[in-house]
Amino acid sequence: MSSHKEPSFRQSVDLMFNRAVALMDLPPGLEEKIRVCNATYTVRFGVRLRGHIKTFVGYRSVHSEHMEPVKGGIRYSLGVNQDEVEALAALMTYKCALVEAPFGGSKGGLCIDPREYDEHELEQITRRFAYELAKRDLINPSQNVPAPDMGTGEREMAWIADQYARMNTTDINARACVTGKPIGAGGIAGRVEATGRGVQYALREFFRHPEGVKKAGLTGKLDGKRVIVQGLGNVGYHAAKFLSEEDGAKITGIIERDGALLDDNGIDVEAVHQWIVKHGGLTGYPDALHVAEGAEVLQNECDILIPAALEGVINMANAAGIKAAMIIEAANGPVTAGADDILREKGVVIIPDLYANAGGVTVSYFEWVKNLSHIRFGRLQRRQEEARHQLVVDELERLDKYLGDAWTMTPDFKEKYLRGADELELVRSGLDDTMREAYQSMHEVWHSREDVPDLRMAGYLVAIDRVARSYRAKGL
Ligand code: GLU
């Protein structure tokens, strides 16, 4: 494989799929049914901007409807094309199956550079795109539920939700037509940082299993590990921030569009983020070494490499030079199938995208459930939980008095224990549980089968098996 031409993104996903199904005993018809993308809708629409009609091209691709609604983000980027959207939709199918989010896979994209338009223009364009998709049920709470992706965020999701609600005035579940909305428009606490948080939980779980850590040639926990992150967008920023602030990892490199920052003692992620917000790039940041050739830093020495931007950044041209002990794919498809082969031979452990970045869709699932249940998580039980905890604290206080100096309550125990969980804590707990369970299902396959060489293949095996079961249950 490595001597061949670089496959396209969709071919890469198909190759990874084929590698896994070769080990399964699926009827050929079913194998084909799962692999193919069910439908891709292309829309061309015009919006009057600055006195002229500008035509935009957008896509919504539905990969698999074994479960509905189908789910997946909407990307705004000039690089959007049918091949990319279909590859991303397929990844959504496998991702949802792996983390047991009850959705089929879908993805959308609009060919646009959002930085070329002001907020009002973007709203007009987004509403028009949403209108085109909603009228074909490609946005719909029970059929197809988009979310943010590269180039989109809470703001765009709020416009989409409002556009759908205007077109479906009697739909009581209208808010569930899209996830990743701002809290005030039906969003959920913790969604913005969910994908980055998921990357952190995935790494924590990886380091709980010594076999995997050993395969990567590493020891110990996350503390002190040297991390290079590529892309300080929503996912990369949150992952790097949490890993450095909460797990003691050292961010020794940050790669962005305009070069890279390096510091072996660790870079202050929050300070760099603030700098980028203010100056539009990392050039000029005073507290780290700046190098102009950012992409080359992917090949620098480090323990953990986190590609958190585009697909295909680690490919057959640079894979042989990668020195990281392990890679966690925070982006979708950052390692091509060709590079995957080279890295496997080199012994680099890869935590694959379908697992590593599933935190976003997991919390999207919680948001969708919240919208359908029309109640904030924790609203019913929080005070009742506090009242029950109060009973225990009262008893402990009695004991405290009785025992005098022999025993006293730990100072902040009372406050910590009394507090019932709010929505954010529940979301984090649900995400942590999901990431642990999904890792364990991959880990079991990886370590119990001689013929499964890596986590990616294990992830695909678990996911495809679940999709196949769901088709079989339908009588296919
Ligand atoms: N765009 C994100 C992804 O690639 C999130 C999808 C979602 O929340 O539906 O997983």
Tab-separated table of N, CA, C and O and ligand atoms in Angstrom, residues 71-74 92 95 107 145-149 179 191 195 332 357-358 360-362 364, ligand 1:
chain	number	residue	atom	x	y	z
A	71	LYS	N	-26.880	11.999	12.028
A	71	LYS	CA	-26.248	13.083	12.779
A	71	LYS	C	-24.884	13.417	12.201
A	71	LYS	O	-24.164	12.536	11.732
A	72	GLY	N	-24.536	14.674	12.284
A	72	GLY	CA	-23.207	15.101	11.853
A	72	GLY	C	-23.191	16.595	11.597
A	72	GLY	O	-24.217	17.207	11.326
A	73	GLY	N	-22.002	17.170	11.692
A	73	GLY	CA	-21.865	18.618	11.625
A	73	GLY	C	-22.046	19.211	10.249
A	73	GLY	O	-22.203	18.508	9.249
A	74	ILE	N	-22.024	20.547	10.208
A	74	ILE	CA	-21.999	21.306	8.952
A	74	ILE	C	-20.711	22.123	8.957
A	74	ILE	O	-20.452	22.878	9.888
A	92	MET	N	-19.013	9.549	10.689
A	92	MET	CA	-20.057	9.792	11.694
A	92	MET	C	-20.815	8.499	12.019
A	92	MET	O	-21.167	8.251	13.163
A	95	LYS	N	-18.491	6.475	14.205
A	95	LYS	CA	-18.283	7.179	15.477
A	95	LYS	C	-19.492	7.006	16.395
A	95	LYS	O	-19.366	6.650	17.567
A	107	LYS	N	-23.304	14.294	7.195
A	107	LYS	CA	-22.418	15.456	7.282
A	107	LYS	C	-22.828	16.464	6.231
A	107	LYS	O	-23.362	16.090	5.184
A	145	VAL	N	-30.106	15.695	12.085
A	145	VAL	CA	-29.798	16.726	13.086
A	145	VAL	C	-28.349	17.207	12.933
A	145	VAL	O	-27.417	16.542	13.397
A	146	PRO	N	-28.133	18.338	12.279
A	146	PRO	CA	-26.769	18.866	12.142
A	146	PRO	C	-26.181	19.386	13.457
A	146	PRO	O	-26.844	19.392	14.504
A	147	ALA	N	-24.945	19.850	13.378
A	147	ALA	CA	-24.199	20.342	14.542
A	147	ALA	C	-23.044	21.180	14.014
A	147	ALA	O	-22.824	21.231	12.807
A	148	PRO	N	-22.273	21.814	14.899
A	148	PRO	CA	-21.126	22.575	14.400
A	148	PRO	C	-20.017	21.662	13.886
A	148	PRO	O	-19.912	20.502	14.278
A	149	ASP	N	-19.201	22.215	13.019
A	149	ASP	CA	-17.973	21.564	12.576
A	149	ASP	C	-17.006	22.703	12.241
A	149	ASP	O	-17.239	23.840	12.670
A	179	THR	N	-27.957	20.569	17.001
A	179	THR	CA	-27.302	20.638	18.317
A	179	THR	C	-26.112	21.587	18.253
A	179	THR	O	-25.727	22.026	17.173
A	191	ARG	N	-21.173	21.810	25.798
A	191	ARG	CA	-21.093	21.348	24.410
A	191	ARG	C	-19.915	21.962	23.661
A	191	ARG	O	-19.259	21.292	22.877
A	195	THR	N	-15.674	18.294	22.458
A	195	THR	CA	-14.758	17.465	21.671
A	195	THR	C	-13.364	17.480	22.306
A	195	THR	O	-12.708	16.438	22.429
A	332	ASN	N	-10.971	14.896	12.154
A	332	ASN	CA	-11.460	13.748	11.391
A	332	ASN	C	-10.494	13.461	10.247
A	332	ASN	O	-10.185	14.350	9.461
A	357	ASN	N	-12.414	11.831	18.671
A	357	ASN	CA	-13.152	13.095	18.626
A	357	ASN	C	-14.656	12.901	18.786
A	357	ASN	O	-15.443	13.777	18.428
A	358	ALA	N	-15.048	11.771	19.366
A	358	ALA	CA	-16.480	11.475	19.510
A	358	ALA	C	-17.140	12.243	20.660
A	358	ALA	O	-18.349	12.147	20.862
A	360	GLY	N	-17.768	15.332	20.891
A	360	GLY	CA	-18.708	16.333	20.377
A	360	GLY	C	-20.075	15.735	20.129
A	360	GLY	O	-21.097	16.222	20.651
A	361	VAL	N	-20.111	14.649	19.394
A	361	VAL	CA	-21.419	14.056	19.080
A	361	VAL	C	-22.050	13.433	20.331
A	361	VAL	O	-23.274	13.377	20.459
A	362	THR	N	-21.220	13.009	21.271
A	362	THR	CA	-21.772	12.443	22.506
A	362	THR	C	-22.566	13.505	23.265
A	362	THR	O	-23.714	13.268	23.681
A	364	SER	N	-23.686	16.222	21.943
A	364	SER	CA	-24.815	16.564	21.060
A	364	SER	C	-26.004	15.643	21.355
A	364	SER	O	-27.153	16.081	21.344
B	1	GLU	N1	-18.902	17.874	13.813
B	1	GLU	C1	-18.678	17.059	14.953
B	1	GLU	C2	-18.052	15.735	14.538
B	1	GLU	O1	-17.399	15.632	13.540
B	1	GLU	C3	-19.909	16.914	15.823
B	1	GLU	C4	-21.063	16.235	15.188
B	1	GLU	C5	-22.339	16.289	16.042
B	1	GLU	O2	-22.301	16.761	17.160
B	1	GLU	O3	-23.365	15.847	15.506
B	1	GLU	O4	-18.130	14.767	15.232
